[in-house]
Amino acid sequence: MDHATLVFASVFPVPSLSHTTPTPVATPDLGHTAPGTSFGSPFVGNSGGELHHAARRNVAWSTATRFLGLPKDVNHTGLRMRKTRDIDEALSYLLVGTGKNAESARTEEGLVGWYTNEVRLHFAKYVRPSLQELWAKEIPLSATWDTLEETQRILDRAQSFYRQPFDEHIMPFLHQDASNITIRASMDEDTIDTGIVDGAKSRFQLDMHAAFSHSLPSNRFSKTLGHVLYDAGCRLFRFHIRLDGVQHIYAPESADEVRDRIAALLVDLQRVGLGGDMAQRAFGHSMNKLVDTFIGSHYLKVDWFAKECVVPEMRNWVENGFRPLAELVLDCLQCESTKVESTQLKEWQEMAMSRLGRARVANLFDFIIHWDRSLGAILDLKEYLKLEGAKEFLKTSFSRQVSMRLLHQGATTTYILNVYISIIRAFHTLEPKGVLLQSVARPIRKYLKDREDTARIIIASLLIDVDDENERNLPSNGELCYEIASEMAKPFAHTDTTDDEFNWNDLNWQPLPHDASPEYKKSKVEDVIYFLLTLWDRDSFINELKNILGAHLLRCQDPEFQKEIRLLELIKIRLGEEKLQACEVMLRDVLESRRINDAIRSAAETSAQREQMLQTPRTPRSKSLRSRRQSSVPISSQPPPGPALNAQILSSFFWPVLRDDDFHVPAEISALQKDYESRFERIKGMRKLHWMNALGESRITLELEDRTEEFEHLAPWQVSVIHAFQPQSDEQTTTAPISRTIDQLEEMLEMDDALVKQAVAFWVGKSVLRETSNSTFIVVENLSSTDNPVDSDAAAVAKELAEVQAAQTSTVKSQADLLDEKKDVYMSFIVGMLTNQGNMGVGRILMMMRMMVQGGFPFAEEEVKVLLAQLEESEKVVSLGGDIWSIKK
Amino acid sequence: MALSNANNGATNVAARLQKELMDIMTNPTPGITAFPSSENLTIWTATIEGPSGTPYEALVFKLSFEFPATYPYSPPNVLFKTPIYHPNVDFSGRICLDILKDKWSAVYNIGTVLLSLQSLLGEPNNSSPLNGEAAELWDNDMLEYKRKVAARHKTPEELDAA
């Protein structure tokens, strides 16, 4: 123990001297007296060497620590205690010389350890509060960058402040120490040297960084960092729709600036020990979010215009946008591998693909509705389907969308059909083999089957002509599906009969998807109409077809029936020829009728009948519909030209039930009918005609005093009614206009009251008739003379009424007609039900009717209530209040 | 267009019964009605009125029909639900009528069975009675017979209330 130390120690009892306090040998303590020596002051006893050593160490310790002790202020840049020789010696003694050895052997706390501790304490006391203050409040998203940068600045300052003494005063000795060892071990100097020194240094750094990172709330820190990374990504790639809702009005900053800023920040954070796991986790989260944002960004919007797939663009971004960014960040965070392998890149691309796919699937229903502008989205999905599990996801998700958005009471059948057609087309693009379509369409088909009007709409739509879509004869009541019509208008590609599976030359052959059932066989004909026609089993579909085709043929204007023939051929291909016999007969009937008409007309021509063209149906067993032209001239100086008659001859056995109102047709017409009948019988042998007057169509010319008007497409009852205003053969021709009442007309024509009223309303609407008093009408001979506003008003009202009524009158029997017709049966059903099954509510009755009545009960509660009311009137049932009804006792 | 295409026996029975129901409803016979239960088309309830000029005049009887899957090749199981005092019906409502047993033929239907039962009320078969007392009274003491008929009978409302 040198003198100076001794003196110093005797005067200043520095704390480190307590290290010399004797302790048992077994305790690895700072200093001790040797066994056998007495306890006492360092100056006592014979263990001078030991004591000297301990005391010297203590003095050195004291000197060194006082020197290395940190000033309060981190920003203190002034001179620290000047480094004297003493200090140098002390440091050298503690770090290199014997002091070091003793220390490392027996103490927990070497000088390096002490210094580390000192740094920790200092940091906790002086630096941490400012950090805590910074992080105490919630950090708004806009301030994340600043907070992080500020944090980094504080820590960076602290770090350099702490490191400076370490580097300057401890490191050189460590080097020296290391080189001593090296010499002794005669090993590769540099390696060992740097290895040991770096070890010490990095331990120090690690400890310091641990202190740093523990001073920050780690969750919030990584969230903040995550956000910064995310924000940087968004700016880099210029995403405007972001998951965090921040709306940046970006100053036109260049991508380079952003990149440099984030790189700098990351490097700095890494330097102060805030990189590492925490930052990597934050990075992972932000990259995850970034991919999602990209999927939702304008870059990957469905391509509505070019209708192209955006998947290549996405792959490209992952490869050339996302990957470099990831590599940059990895590099800044000094991760082990900064290179993104191509396999990993593939994984990323797939991951992005699956996210894109899910995003598209979520909106699939909308894409379907907007088919085919949404082709791009469907093509994206096609890519997506290549991924594992994608099909199942698409199926379940789409089924859910369909059942929520399509298959409910609010959707009209036409709408559902339109969507279904879009689905067929879109899914055909999505997966040409049709397996996917089959499984997603199943619920829709099932639902469509249960709708009553589906078949009617489909067939009616098949028959309309898209070309005259704009013409007035198309009912605009949403009962027609133009998609079907336009599909029908497409040229029918004759599918070749060879089986695709055996076409060895088909280079585009693809195996069936793995989820196809073993029996799955792709239908050969795959156009939309095929799917619609196969909704039902054949018989019921054909029944419906018969009804609609019947009504249509009677109305049809085309003398060649080209569309109808084509339709029938199409359906024959799909449903088989044998079942469509009735339809063929119907078609042949109308074609045949033309021939017979010609024959009869040419025969009749000889009897000097003037001919006009029109048509009528009827049947061997007899029904006919006729139309004629007639001039109805109440007061006219010219003899009217004779009417002409064409008939349609229908084979009643094959036709659906048609309207068959009975009434008198004008005498001229019935004469023609008789004549026609006799000629027909001559041609067709024994067959009898039965005229169905309600179904005809007529064209007439009315010659009135001041005008001549032509009317086309008139129903026969309308003609009969106006004809009744001509003087009848048994009446005196008078100069006064003839007036007739509804009752008179009914009696004269033996026509149904409703029809008479409808016809009269029609003529009033045309300003041909006028109501003079209640239910009495006269012909308006002179439009100008009766030109008063009341009349024209009445005419307008009547016209409207007539239009409404006309819409309700159809060749096929209407619902109301049907109800009326079967009223008795229905009523006895209700009586039988209530008698035998006890009292019931209306709803239950309706349900039972639907279940029990053969052929179905196509009515709703309304009609049941009407029936019940009538039964109540005839005292068969009584209402028990509420909806419950009982049999009258 | 709801369609059924199943082709098993039950469907055939159902189709046949539906047709019979339609026939009964289209051409109702006075004093006779029948209707299936809402849950099961093969279980019916029928109502017949006692024929005039018989002790059962103005009385209403309910019956139950149960059709086997082999109907119409086997007879339905018919029971009186309304208690009835009759030589050929026992106290649980079982009926002794040849056409419901060995004389059954597929040409019979609900309507003809009900008509037969209605006429059985007025013309009991006293040679093989299920209810011997009734057969005896029918032959010997019509007044007492009528009294017993009236005493045993319950209206449908009373039945429902029970």
PDB file of C-alpha atoms in Angstrom, chain A residues 294 310-324 345 349:
ATOM      1  CA  PHE A 294     -53.272  -1.973 -50.330  1.00  0.00           C
ATOM      2  CA  VAL A 310     -55.949  -6.678 -61.082  1.00  0.00           C
ATOM      3  CA  VAL A 311     -54.102  -9.688 -59.716  1.00  0.00           C
ATOM      4  CA  PRO A 312     -50.933  -9.187 -61.792  1.00  0.00           C
ATOM      5  CA  GLU A 313     -50.782  -5.657 -60.532  1.00  0.00           C
ATOM      6  CA  MET A 314     -51.054  -6.919 -56.988  1.00  0.00           C
ATOM      7  CA  ARG A 315     -48.330  -9.494 -57.451  1.00  0.00           C
ATOM      8  CA  ASN A 316     -46.173  -6.853 -58.963  1.00  0.00           C
ATOM      9  CA  TRP A 317     -46.698  -4.578 -55.998  1.00  0.00           C
ATOM     10  CA  VAL A 318     -45.855  -7.281 -53.517  1.00  0.00           C
ATOM     11  CA  GLU A 319     -42.718  -8.031 -55.413  1.00  0.00           C
ATOM     12  CA  ASN A 320     -41.553  -4.570 -56.310  1.00  0.00           C
ATOM     13  CA  GLY A 321     -43.188  -2.347 -53.764  1.00  0.00           C
ATOM     14  CA  PHE A 322     -43.789  -4.284 -50.645  1.00  0.00           C
ATOM     15  CA  ARG A 323     -40.689  -6.412 -50.698  1.00  0.00           C
ATOM     16  CA  PRO A 324     -38.185  -3.552 -51.027  1.00  0.00           C
ATOM     17  CA  LEU A 345     -42.257 -13.671 -51.660  1.00  0.00           C
ATOM     18  CA  GLN A 349     -48.272 -12.927 -52.772  1.00  0.00           C
TER      19      GLN A 349
END
